[in-house]
């Protein structure tokens, strides 16, 4: 077939684009900086995980549970101006709650770092010394549309902009010949809240958009295999072979046609994907021990476990950026306005072991050194109660990073005693983007497409304090 | 680092651009920097594309401590430029930066003995005597200075001056000296020593022009006919045929749908919640297609899209055009709706990016923030509505989506820093246009509307629909009543048994309810009749003498009908209450709540009934109209604006339009930043050609062509030598102009998404050429064989197959992308669309040459790729037949199992010979030459 190790990806698409009509220059020939991470696994929990009951434990809430914030020493937190200062296009349905709710789960200190983690994330707690927890994020919208903000830096009303995964793909190009650069697993956020835009590429163009793979489904990618009974594999191989020859012959009059070369190579990649995608998603080849590490042996953890295990297999095969969604569709499963205890108990049980399994598995395979794992959600949840739940809380929340040249066992930034405002080293969400790109060896400032001016807030700044 | 970020983050978002640019502004003066770039072009070294060209830096001033970053002092060059500006302005002469640079490039501002231009070109500061080029550097500038001189003496690109047309030079090659387009293109060839490629082969040319004008490849018959036609005007005949074909409007309609941001409705719950655009907006799409086929003048199209409701309020056909504005509807934000309206109207028709001026004065073009709000004020009163169409009374099912002025006196306020939460209530802004584009009339005259327009209840079809609905209600309710009566009678018989009184009671209750309902229906019908009579009297000119009495009667009938309905509502609420009481069980909170709710509903219904009863006493003439009544006047703002845009003296309208047309014929625009003709955009490669085309659009040089005729421009372009060149490379030309910006060959392009899908179906003879009509479900794209432009195209409602081939982004698509990704290969290789259509083609061709492989290869190449195969291609293809036959024979049993009979195109052939041929056609549909336009 001649599908040998060709230099595809960045080179190929750059060639194609240089010939394109837009007059734009091609993607950056990154990396611009020393590369600490080659690939990224970006885990996103849709709906808003409570920061005070995950990785930013606030025992003051137990002390003042049931009291109004006004009755605590922290009543100055109810400064409306301060609460609203960073918000754009707010949903008045989510106003600030006052009556504090005690923590709905216990917590424990883990590892040498003594990182305090809630009991809902005990398995991840065991990996404490690999985590850099950032406890001082803030964002600009108090509704789930800010799921889009987390991925592009832009408010949903600004429309579609390139996502972090598309910048990584655009900036670095591909590392493999049989798989896309940027893969999306799980069900993305709902149409209300960014939808496809949360894994799109905006003006970078669809070749940099995340490719959704329906793990566990019958058809993991549109058209990845022909409809059953329509064409035999050997018959198709004959077709692809002829196609390569005829395309090459037709190019005799057009020796400088880069698009033709790109198209020939895109067919080679496509041919490879037909086999590679089902193969990489075939988890049966993993040992029982590995499968169990991800919780594949338990029906609670199996669905998310297979996403995490697939993610490891994808990055292993050279996929640059894997984005995993949990609880997608609609506003998001973690959106515990009521019955937070039941909601978070149930959902954390689905993800805790698989995520910890992923970290452990990456580590023992030596992949964590150059694979950056990011765990995030669109906002935290209010320290105060909304009935038996907590409301949306964009003023201060948490994410963590691990591997890929990030310090382990550190926390960075802080919210106040109630977990209300990000007060120490606050970061807008694109600082996480900048950190990821920095670790990938990309200078976020130089990622710019002519004619598309980026704002400071789109670019963010790397959080140097957590970089090893 | 984080802390500084936190400060004023909201402010940062809303005014982020402003802050960013102001920071630049203080040190760089972007418009002036850009002016240097425009004046010097490629001759300007990067080091001179800087503020320090005209300004002193902190290091260069005597007292660095007092240096003001925001206003750095000029150096000697800057001082001279500034003084000259004052002088020119005092004489009322053109004082723009380019005019000033023109005058002083030969001077020596810093007195170091070297002219400014030599210093600039050699990257030495013209304003600092201490910085000057060496003798070698001076010698090296000769070529750049010659290029600059040629540039400066050449055609001047002045996009903000009215279009005057351009002198057309004489071309050396006689065949290039006929069409003015060719003469202007040849002039650039000749200067650069480029030789144009020869005319493309007839087969290539036919495929190119057919796809270009109709979006479909030529048929094998058309190819044969053209190849056989040796008459000198054979090509012209083809062009005429294509421009006259209905598919022309579909092809170019889709292009303009990109520019005009066509979107079907987006939203949730099967259209019950419309979030973007509007239902039935497909009528606008049909208007576009029809208008292009009719060669409706471009200026008229623009006017209808912006203001048909004012210009021709009773013409439902042109009202469809206002879909252009209705498309901007946004359920969640009137603010975004208005922003999109202003920004995209200006980008689409004028190539101006006014969006920046929402927050601050435009930094590149002379557009003030206040002017932005003047533009907004033009649109502030408008709203969307859906009128009834004759064929359908239910506007959720069908209707005419259109715009109208709803709030005639609504104020537009200046938003401080563009923040819609911070309007300056002391600064209302009235409608106005941009001074930048010169002194073009903009006169607003309110437009009185015919009564049937502002009150659709007067329209014949609306009335008959209302009448028909009322009559239908009478007959159904009467039938229900008769049925209820029968049941009650029967129940009464059964109830002879004392144990079964419940059934009889219940039937009697149902009967009396049915009676109430029937009465309400009858009274409603009477009320409609009475209101129609009152309307006739009221709206006749002059109003009839009995109008008042009829209105009183209509009001009375209306109140009676309302009262009758309120009785029905009370009866129904009561039944619900009774049902809830019967269901009640002790200690069941939910059931108790249900009873409470039913009680509450009954109380409310009773209150409403009492109110309706009381209203029956109202003897006034204030009857409720049959439909909404809209304002009887429109502000006329949009008409004034549309006339301003389409005024011949508007410098941008025609230029932007022909640039869009050129882009779509060649894949390259003459001015590459199609949505920005301003100073931050790029200059055109061929300014004279762009201006010639713009003038030709407005005032054709050919007597038979109408002003603003787009078909005339298309004809001029596709009959040019420039368009007819081969797209093959040439080594010498490539060395001079590797990007082909001077058009020494025809650029090759990839088919747009719609063309790929339509082309596959068309090659198989399966494309359904039915035109127009409601948008088709995007999930049916591989099942329904209509042309792609008729499928729903909206946010999250786009055909997967088209998306893979970069169909238009719904929010904005002034220029398509041409990506090449493996998903496209998968879609073509593995979709049922190509597999099935390949079979259909193969079997048809097979029938004509059963035992002739060579004939089959030739026929298939012609059918799919519109050309004959080369001998190498033939040999390779025949070798494939042998090899693939072997493969299939080896597969043996599997072929039999998967295959089917020849008339079953759902399955591959079980006959290996035919199956190989199917494989072969499938390969050709995946061929690079299929998706490529040479």
PDB file of N, CA and C in Angstrom, chain B residues 821-895:
ATOM      1  N   UNK B 821      -8.763  17.316   5.009  1.00  0.00           N
ATOM      2  CA  UNK B 821      -8.603  16.521   6.227  1.00  0.00           C
ATOM      3  C   UNK B 821      -9.046  15.082   5.952  1.00  0.00           C
ATOM      4  N   UNK B 822      -8.523  14.145   6.732  1.00  0.00           N
ATOM      5  CA  UNK B 822      -8.867  12.745   6.476  1.00  0.00           C
ATOM      6  C   UNK B 822     -10.356  12.444   6.644  1.00  0.00           C
ATOM      7  N   UNK B 823     -11.050  13.247   7.451  1.00  0.00           N
ATOM      8  CA  UNK B 823     -12.492  12.992   7.578  1.00  0.00           C
ATOM      9  C   UNK B 823     -13.191  13.130   6.236  1.00  0.00           C
ATOM     10  N   UNK B 824     -12.666  14.010   5.363  1.00  0.00           N
ATOM     11  CA  UNK B 824     -13.262  14.143   4.021  1.00  0.00           C
ATOM     12  C   UNK B 824     -13.049  12.859   3.226  1.00  0.00           C
ATOM     13  N   UNK B 825     -11.848  12.322   3.353  1.00  0.00           N
ATOM     14  CA  UNK B 825     -11.567  11.070   2.647  1.00  0.00           C
ATOM     15  C   UNK B 825     -12.490   9.968   3.149  1.00  0.00           C
ATOM     16  N   UNK B 826     -12.688   9.932   4.464  1.00  0.00           N
ATOM     17  CA  UNK B 826     -13.573   8.903   5.029  1.00  0.00           C
ATOM     18  C   UNK B 826     -15.003   9.095   4.536  1.00  0.00           C
ATOM     19  N   UNK B 827     -15.435  10.361   4.483  1.00  0.00           N
ATOM     20  CA  UNK B 827     -16.810  10.626   4.058  1.00  0.00           C
ATOM     21  C   UNK B 827     -17.018  10.186   2.607  1.00  0.00           C
ATOM     22  N   UNK B 828     -16.037  10.420   1.762  1.00  0.00           N
ATOM     23  CA  UNK B 828     -16.194  10.038   0.360  1.00  0.00           C
ATOM     24  C   UNK B 828     -15.995   8.536   0.165  1.00  0.00           C
ATOM     25  N   UNK B 829     -15.080   7.962   0.936  1.00  0.00           N
ATOM     26  CA  UNK B 829     -14.804   6.537   0.735  1.00  0.00           C
ATOM     27  C   UNK B 829     -15.893   5.669   1.356  1.00  0.00           C
ATOM     28  N   UNK B 830     -16.431   6.102   2.480  1.00  0.00           N
ATOM     29  CA  UNK B 830     -17.270   5.190   3.258  1.00  0.00           C
ATOM     30  C   UNK B 830     -18.740   5.561   3.329  1.00  0.00           C
ATOM     31  N   UNK B 831     -19.133   6.704   2.791  1.00  0.00           N
ATOM     32  CA  UNK B 831     -20.548   7.042   2.929  1.00  0.00           C
ATOM     33  C   UNK B 831     -21.362   6.234   1.932  1.00  0.00           C
ATOM     34  N   UNK B 832     -22.571   5.941   2.328  1.00  0.00           N
ATOM     35  CA  UNK B 832     -23.468   5.221   1.445  1.00  0.00           C
ATOM     36  C   UNK B 832     -23.748   6.045   0.191  1.00  0.00           C
ATOM     37  N   UNK B 833     -23.671   7.364   0.355  1.00  0.00           N
ATOM     38  CA  UNK B 833     -23.917   8.234  -0.798  1.00  0.00           C
ATOM     39  C   UNK B 833     -23.018   7.847  -1.966  1.00  0.00           C
ATOM     40  N   UNK B 834     -21.712   7.824  -1.736  1.00  0.00           N
ATOM     41  CA  UNK B 834     -20.806   7.531  -2.855  1.00  0.00           C
ATOM     42  C   UNK B 834     -20.887   6.071  -3.267  1.00  0.00           C
ATOM     43  N   UNK B 835     -21.029   5.188  -2.295  1.00  0.00           N
ATOM     44  CA  UNK B 835     -21.079   3.766  -2.644  1.00  0.00           C
ATOM     45  C   UNK B 835     -22.264   3.473  -3.560  1.00  0.00           C
ATOM     46  N   UNK B 836     -23.424   4.015  -3.197  1.00  0.00           N
ATOM     47  CA  UNK B 836     -24.629   3.726  -3.984  1.00  0.00           C
ATOM     48  C   UNK B 836     -24.584   4.440  -5.334  1.00  0.00           C
ATOM     49  N   UNK B 837     -24.194   5.724  -5.331  1.00  0.00           N
ATOM     50  CA  UNK B 837     -24.194   6.460  -6.605  1.00  0.00           C
ATOM     51  C   UNK B 837     -23.163   5.875  -7.564  1.00  0.00           C
ATOM     52  N   UNK B 838     -22.040   5.380  -7.015  1.00  0.00           N
ATOM     53  CA  UNK B 838     -21.035   4.750  -7.880  1.00  0.00           C
ATOM     54  C   UNK B 838     -21.643   3.545  -8.583  1.00  0.00           C
ATOM     55  N   UNK B 839     -22.414   2.789  -7.838  1.00  0.00           N
ATOM     56  CA  UNK B 839     -23.079   1.619  -8.401  1.00  0.00           C
ATOM     57  C   UNK B 839     -24.044   2.009  -9.519  1.00  0.00           C
ATOM     58  N   UNK B 840     -24.811   3.053  -9.246  1.00  0.00           N
ATOM     59  CA  UNK B 840     -25.797   3.480 -10.239  1.00  0.00           C
ATOM     60  C   UNK B 840     -25.098   3.886 -11.534  1.00  0.00           C
ATOM     61  N   UNK B 841     -24.010   4.648 -11.381  1.00  0.00           N
ATOM     62  CA  UNK B 841     -23.270   5.080 -12.573  1.00  0.00           C
ATOM     63  C   UNK B 841     -22.689   3.858 -13.286  1.00  0.00           C
ATOM     64  N   UNK B 842     -22.042   2.995 -12.511  1.00  0.00           N
ATOM     65  CA  UNK B 842     -21.351   1.853 -13.112  1.00  0.00           C
ATOM     66  C   UNK B 842     -22.327   0.965 -13.875  1.00  0.00           C
ATOM     67  N   UNK B 843     -23.478   0.735 -13.287  1.00  0.00           N
ATOM     68  CA  UNK B 843     -24.414  -0.198 -13.935  1.00  0.00           C
ATOM     69  C   UNK B 843     -24.987   0.394 -15.219  1.00  0.00           C
ATOM     70  N   UNK B 844     -25.181   1.716 -15.186  1.00  0.00           N
ATOM     71  CA  UNK B 844     -25.696   2.332 -16.402  1.00  0.00           C
ATOM     72  C   UNK B 844     -24.659   2.256 -17.527  1.00  0.00           C
ATOM     73  N   UNK B 845     -23.413   2.578 -17.184  1.00  0.00           N
ATOM     74  CA  UNK B 845     -22.369   2.546 -18.207  1.00  0.00           C
ATOM     75  C   UNK B 845     -22.078   1.106 -18.642  1.00  0.00           C
ATOM     76  N   UNK B 846     -22.156   0.221 -17.688  1.00  0.00           N
ATOM     77  CA  UNK B 846     -21.885  -1.189 -17.951  1.00  0.00           C
ATOM     78  C   UNK B 846     -22.787  -1.706 -19.064  1.00  0.00           C
ATOM     79  N   UNK B 847     -24.018  -1.279 -19.038  1.00  0.00           N
ATOM     80  CA  UNK B 847     -24.989  -1.755 -20.017  1.00  0.00           C
ATOM     81  C   UNK B 847     -24.562  -1.397 -21.436  1.00  0.00           C
ATOM     82  N   UNK B 848     -23.828  -0.290 -21.573  1.00  0.00           N
ATOM     83  CA  UNK B 848     -23.444   0.131 -22.927  1.00  0.00           C
ATOM     84  C   UNK B 848     -22.146  -0.503 -23.403  1.00  0.00           C
ATOM     85  N   UNK B 849     -21.364  -1.055 -22.486  1.00  0.00           N
ATOM     86  CA  UNK B 849     -20.100  -1.654 -22.923  1.00  0.00           C
ATOM     87  C   UNK B 849     -19.763  -2.848 -22.037  1.00  0.00           C
ATOM     88  N   UNK B 850     -20.590  -3.848 -22.127  1.00  0.00           N
ATOM     89  CA  UNK B 850     -20.460  -5.014 -21.255  1.00  0.00           C
ATOM     90  C   UNK B 850     -19.091  -5.677 -21.381  1.00  0.00           C
ATOM     91  N   UNK B 851     -18.627  -5.829 -22.628  1.00  0.00           N
ATOM     92  CA  UNK B 851     -17.384  -6.570 -22.814  1.00  0.00           C
ATOM     93  C   UNK B 851     -16.227  -5.666 -23.193  1.00  0.00           C
ATOM     94  N   UNK B 852     -16.386  -4.374 -22.896  1.00  0.00           N
ATOM     95  CA  UNK B 852     -15.379  -3.433 -23.385  1.00  0.00           C
ATOM     96  C   UNK B 852     -14.831  -2.628 -22.215  1.00  0.00           C
ATOM     97  N   UNK B 853     -13.751  -3.133 -21.602  1.00  0.00           N
ATOM     98  CA  UNK B 853     -13.170  -2.435 -20.449  1.00  0.00           C
ATOM     99  C   UNK B 853     -12.665  -1.046 -20.831  1.00  0.00           C
ATOM    100  N   UNK B 854     -12.045  -0.964 -21.999  1.00  0.00           N
ATOM    101  CA  UNK B 854     -11.506   0.339 -22.415  1.00  0.00           C
ATOM    102  C   UNK B 854     -12.641   1.343 -22.561  1.00  0.00           C
ATOM    103  N   UNK B 855     -13.697   0.897 -23.218  1.00  0.00           N
ATOM    104  CA  UNK B 855     -14.859   1.772 -23.388  1.00  0.00           C
ATOM    105  C   UNK B 855     -15.449   2.167 -22.043  1.00  0.00           C
ATOM    106  N   UNK B 856     -15.428   1.233 -21.103  1.00  0.00           N
ATOM    107  CA  UNK B 856     -15.984   1.545 -19.793  1.00  0.00           C
ATOM    108  C   UNK B 856     -15.155   2.608 -19.080  1.00  0.00           C
ATOM    109  N   UNK B 857     -13.830   2.429 -19.129  1.00  0.00           N
ATOM    110  CA  UNK B 857     -12.954   3.407 -18.464  1.00  0.00           C
ATOM    111  C   UNK B 857     -13.176   4.789 -19.073  1.00  0.00           C
ATOM    112  N   UNK B 858     -13.247   4.826 -20.398  1.00  0.00           N
ATOM    113  CA  UNK B 858     -13.447   6.127 -21.054  1.00  0.00           C
ATOM    114  C   UNK B 858     -14.776   6.750 -20.641  1.00  0.00           C
ATOM    115  N   UNK B 859     -15.813   5.940 -20.661  1.00  0.00           N
ATOM    116  CA  UNK B 859     -17.147   6.467 -20.321  1.00  0.00           C
ATOM    117  C   UNK B 859     -17.194   6.931 -18.870  1.00  0.00           C
ATOM    118  N   UNK B 860     -16.556   6.175 -17.992  1.00  0.00           N
ATOM    119  CA  UNK B 860     -16.586   6.540 -16.575  1.00  0.00           C
ATOM    120  C   UNK B 860     -15.806   7.830 -16.325  1.00  0.00           C
ATOM    121  N   UNK B 861     -14.658   7.962 -16.968  1.00  0.00           N
ATOM    122  CA  UNK B 861     -13.899   9.215 -16.821  1.00  0.00           C
ATOM    123  C   UNK B 861     -14.745  10.400 -17.294  1.00  0.00           C
ATOM    124  N   UNK B 862     -15.409  10.188 -18.396  1.00  0.00           N
ATOM    125  CA  UNK B 862     -16.197  11.292 -18.935  1.00  0.00           C
ATOM    126  C   UNK B 862     -17.379  11.613 -18.015  1.00  0.00           C
ATOM    127  N   UNK B 863     -18.010  10.586 -17.508  1.00  0.00           N
ATOM    128  CA  UNK B 863     -19.200  10.783 -16.681  1.00  0.00           C
ATOM    129  C   UNK B 863     -18.848  11.443 -15.346  1.00  0.00           C
ATOM    130  N   UNK B 864     -17.750  11.025 -14.754  1.00  0.00           N
ATOM    131  CA  UNK B 864     -17.429  11.495 -13.406  1.00  0.00           C
ATOM    132  C   UNK B 864     -16.477  12.685 -13.432  1.00  0.00           C
ATOM    133  N   UNK B 865     -15.468  12.638 -14.291  1.00  0.00           N
ATOM    134  CA  UNK B 865     -14.447  13.681 -14.266  1.00  0.00           C
ATOM    135  C   UNK B 865     -14.510  14.607 -15.482  1.00  0.00           C
ATOM    136  N   UNK B 866     -15.465  14.382 -16.352  1.00  0.00           N
ATOM    137  CA  UNK B 866     -15.659  15.230 -17.536  1.00  0.00           C
ATOM    138  C   UNK B 866     -14.406  15.317 -18.402  1.00  0.00           C
ATOM    139  N   UNK B 867     -13.701  14.239 -18.522  1.00  0.00           N
ATOM    140  CA  UNK B 867     -12.546  14.253 -19.419  1.00  0.00           C
ATOM    141  C   UNK B 867     -12.228  12.823 -19.856  1.00  0.00           C
ATOM    142  N   UNK B 868     -11.314  12.698 -20.784  1.00  0.00           N
ATOM    143  CA  UNK B 868     -10.877  11.363 -21.194  1.00  0.00           C
ATOM    144  C   UNK B 868      -9.617  11.011 -20.420  1.00  0.00           C
ATOM    145  N   UNK B 869      -9.404   9.730 -20.187  1.00  0.00           N
ATOM    146  CA  UNK B 869      -8.206   9.336 -19.449  1.00  0.00           C
ATOM    147  C   UNK B 869      -6.961   9.418 -20.342  1.00  0.00           C
ATOM    148  N   UNK B 870      -5.816   9.640 -19.730  1.00  0.00           N
ATOM    149  CA  UNK B 870      -4.560   9.566 -20.488  1.00  0.00           C
ATOM    150  C   UNK B 870      -4.239   8.094 -20.697  1.00  0.00           C
ATOM    151  N   UNK B 871      -3.233   7.820 -21.524  1.00  0.00           N
ATOM    152  CA  UNK B 871      -2.924   6.412 -21.764  1.00  0.00           C
ATOM    153  C   UNK B 871      -2.377   5.757 -20.498  1.00  0.00           C
ATOM    154  N   UNK B 872      -1.608   6.511 -19.717  1.00  0.00           N
ATOM    155  CA  UNK B 872      -1.123   5.933 -18.452  1.00  0.00           C
ATOM    156  C   UNK B 872      -2.286   5.607 -17.516  1.00  0.00           C
ATOM    157  N   UNK B 873      -3.227   6.512 -17.486  1.00  0.00           N
ATOM    158  CA  UNK B 873      -4.406   6.268 -16.635  1.00  0.00           C
ATOM    159  C   UNK B 873      -5.172   5.050 -17.138  1.00  0.00           C
ATOM    160  N   UNK B 874      -5.265   4.925 -18.448  1.00  0.00           N
ATOM    161  CA  UNK B 874      -5.973   3.787 -19.021  1.00  0.00           C
ATOM    162  C   UNK B 874      -5.264   2.484 -18.635  1.00  0.00           C
ATOM    163  N   UNK B 875      -3.953   2.467 -18.781  1.00  0.00           N
ATOM    164  CA  UNK B 875      -3.198   1.247 -18.469  1.00  0.00           C
ATOM    165  C   UNK B 875      -3.359   0.887 -16.995  1.00  0.00           C
ATOM    166  N   UNK B 876      -3.232   1.899 -16.147  1.00  0.00           N
ATOM    167  CA  UNK B 876      -3.362   1.657 -14.707  1.00  0.00           C
ATOM    168  C   UNK B 876      -4.767   1.141 -14.372  1.00  0.00           C
ATOM    169  N   UNK B 877      -5.758   1.717 -15.035  1.00  0.00           N
ATOM    170  CA  UNK B 877      -7.135   1.310 -14.761  1.00  0.00           C
ATOM    171  C   UNK B 877      -7.371  -0.131 -15.203  1.00  0.00           C
ATOM    172  N   UNK B 878      -6.875  -0.454 -16.386  1.00  0.00           N
ATOM    173  CA  UNK B 878      -7.082  -1.822 -16.879  1.00  0.00           C
ATOM    174  C   UNK B 878      -6.366  -2.824 -15.982  1.00  0.00           C
ATOM    175  N   UNK B 879      -5.181  -2.433 -15.520  1.00  0.00           N
ATOM    176  CA  UNK B 879      -4.440  -3.325 -14.613  1.00  0.00           C
ATOM    177  C   UNK B 879      -5.247  -3.543 -13.337  1.00  0.00           C
ATOM    178  N   UNK B 880      -5.901  -2.483 -12.893  1.00  0.00           N
ATOM    179  CA  UNK B 880      -6.741  -2.602 -11.696  1.00  0.00           C
ATOM    180  C   UNK B 880      -7.873  -3.603 -11.927  1.00  0.00           C
ATOM    181  N   UNK B 881      -8.479  -3.542 -13.119  1.00  0.00           N
ATOM    182  CA  UNK B 881      -9.578  -4.461 -13.405  1.00  0.00           C
ATOM    183  C   UNK B 881      -9.124  -5.902 -13.215  1.00  0.00           C
ATOM    184  N   UNK B 882      -7.927  -6.180 -13.709  1.00  0.00           N
ATOM    185  CA  UNK B 882      -7.421  -7.556 -13.610  1.00  0.00           C
ATOM    186  C   UNK B 882      -7.130  -7.909 -12.154  1.00  0.00           C
ATOM    187  N   UNK B 883      -6.404  -6.999 -11.482  1.00  0.00           N
ATOM    188  CA  UNK B 883      -5.987  -7.273 -10.102  1.00  0.00           C
ATOM    189  C   UNK B 883      -7.201  -7.380  -9.171  1.00  0.00           C
ATOM    190  N   UNK B 884      -8.126  -6.441  -9.348  1.00  0.00           N
ATOM    191  CA  UNK B 884      -9.277  -6.407  -8.440  1.00  0.00           C
ATOM    192  C   UNK B 884     -10.179  -7.625  -8.690  1.00  0.00           C
ATOM    193  N   UNK B 885     -10.233  -8.029  -9.952  1.00  0.00           N
ATOM    194  CA  UNK B 885     -11.009  -9.209 -10.286  1.00  0.00           C
ATOM    195  C   UNK B 885     -10.447 -10.428  -9.541  1.00  0.00           C
ATOM    196  N   UNK B 886      -9.110 -10.483  -9.531  1.00  0.00           N
ATOM    197  CA  UNK B 886      -8.449 -11.572  -8.827  1.00  0.00           C
ATOM    198  C   UNK B 886      -8.795 -11.516  -7.327  1.00  0.00           C
ATOM    199  N   UNK B 887      -8.729 -10.301  -6.777  1.00  0.00           N
ATOM    200  CA  UNK B 887      -9.028 -10.132  -5.348  1.00  0.00           C
ATOM    201  C   UNK B 887     -10.451 -10.601  -5.043  1.00  0.00           C
ATOM    202  N   UNK B 888     -11.376 -10.190  -5.907  1.00  0.00           N
ATOM    203  CA  UNK B 888     -12.771 -10.545  -5.656  1.00  0.00           C
ATOM    204  C   UNK B 888     -12.986 -12.044  -5.821  1.00  0.00           C
ATOM    205  N   UNK B 889     -12.341 -12.607  -6.833  1.00  0.00           N
ATOM    206  CA  UNK B 889     -12.481 -14.046  -7.008  1.00  0.00           C
ATOM    207  C   UNK B 889     -11.930 -14.796  -5.810  1.00  0.00           C
ATOM    208  N   UNK B 890     -10.826 -14.267  -5.265  1.00  0.00           N
ATOM    209  CA  UNK B 890     -10.244 -14.900  -4.084  1.00  0.00           C
ATOM    210  C   UNK B 890     -11.212 -14.807  -2.912  1.00  0.00           C
ATOM    211  N   UNK B 891     -11.947 -13.699  -2.872  1.00  0.00           N
ATOM    212  CA  UNK B 891     -12.916 -13.541  -1.778  1.00  0.00           C
ATOM    213  C   UNK B 891     -14.088 -14.503  -1.948  1.00  0.00           C
ATOM    214  N   UNK B 892     -14.296 -14.933  -3.207  1.00  0.00           N
ATOM    215  CA  UNK B 892     -15.239 -15.997  -3.532  1.00  0.00           C
ATOM    216  C   UNK B 892     -16.604 -15.860  -2.895  1.00  0.00           C
ATOM    217  N   UNK B 893     -16.836 -16.712  -1.931  1.00  0.00           N
ATOM    218  CA  UNK B 893     -18.140 -16.854  -1.292  1.00  0.00           C
ATOM    219  C   UNK B 893     -18.661 -15.514  -0.756  1.00  0.00           C
ATOM    220  N   UNK B 894     -17.728 -14.685  -0.230  1.00  0.00           N
ATOM    221  CA  UNK B 894     -18.141 -13.426   0.406  1.00  0.00           C
ATOM    222  C   UNK B 894     -18.800 -12.486  -0.606  1.00  0.00           C
ATOM    223  N   UNK B 895     -18.335 -12.564  -1.831  1.00  0.00           N
ATOM    224  CA  UNK B 895     -18.913 -11.724  -2.879  1.00  0.00           C
ATOM    225  C   UNK B 895     -20.365 -12.114  -3.117  1.00  0.00           C
TER     226      UNK B 895
END
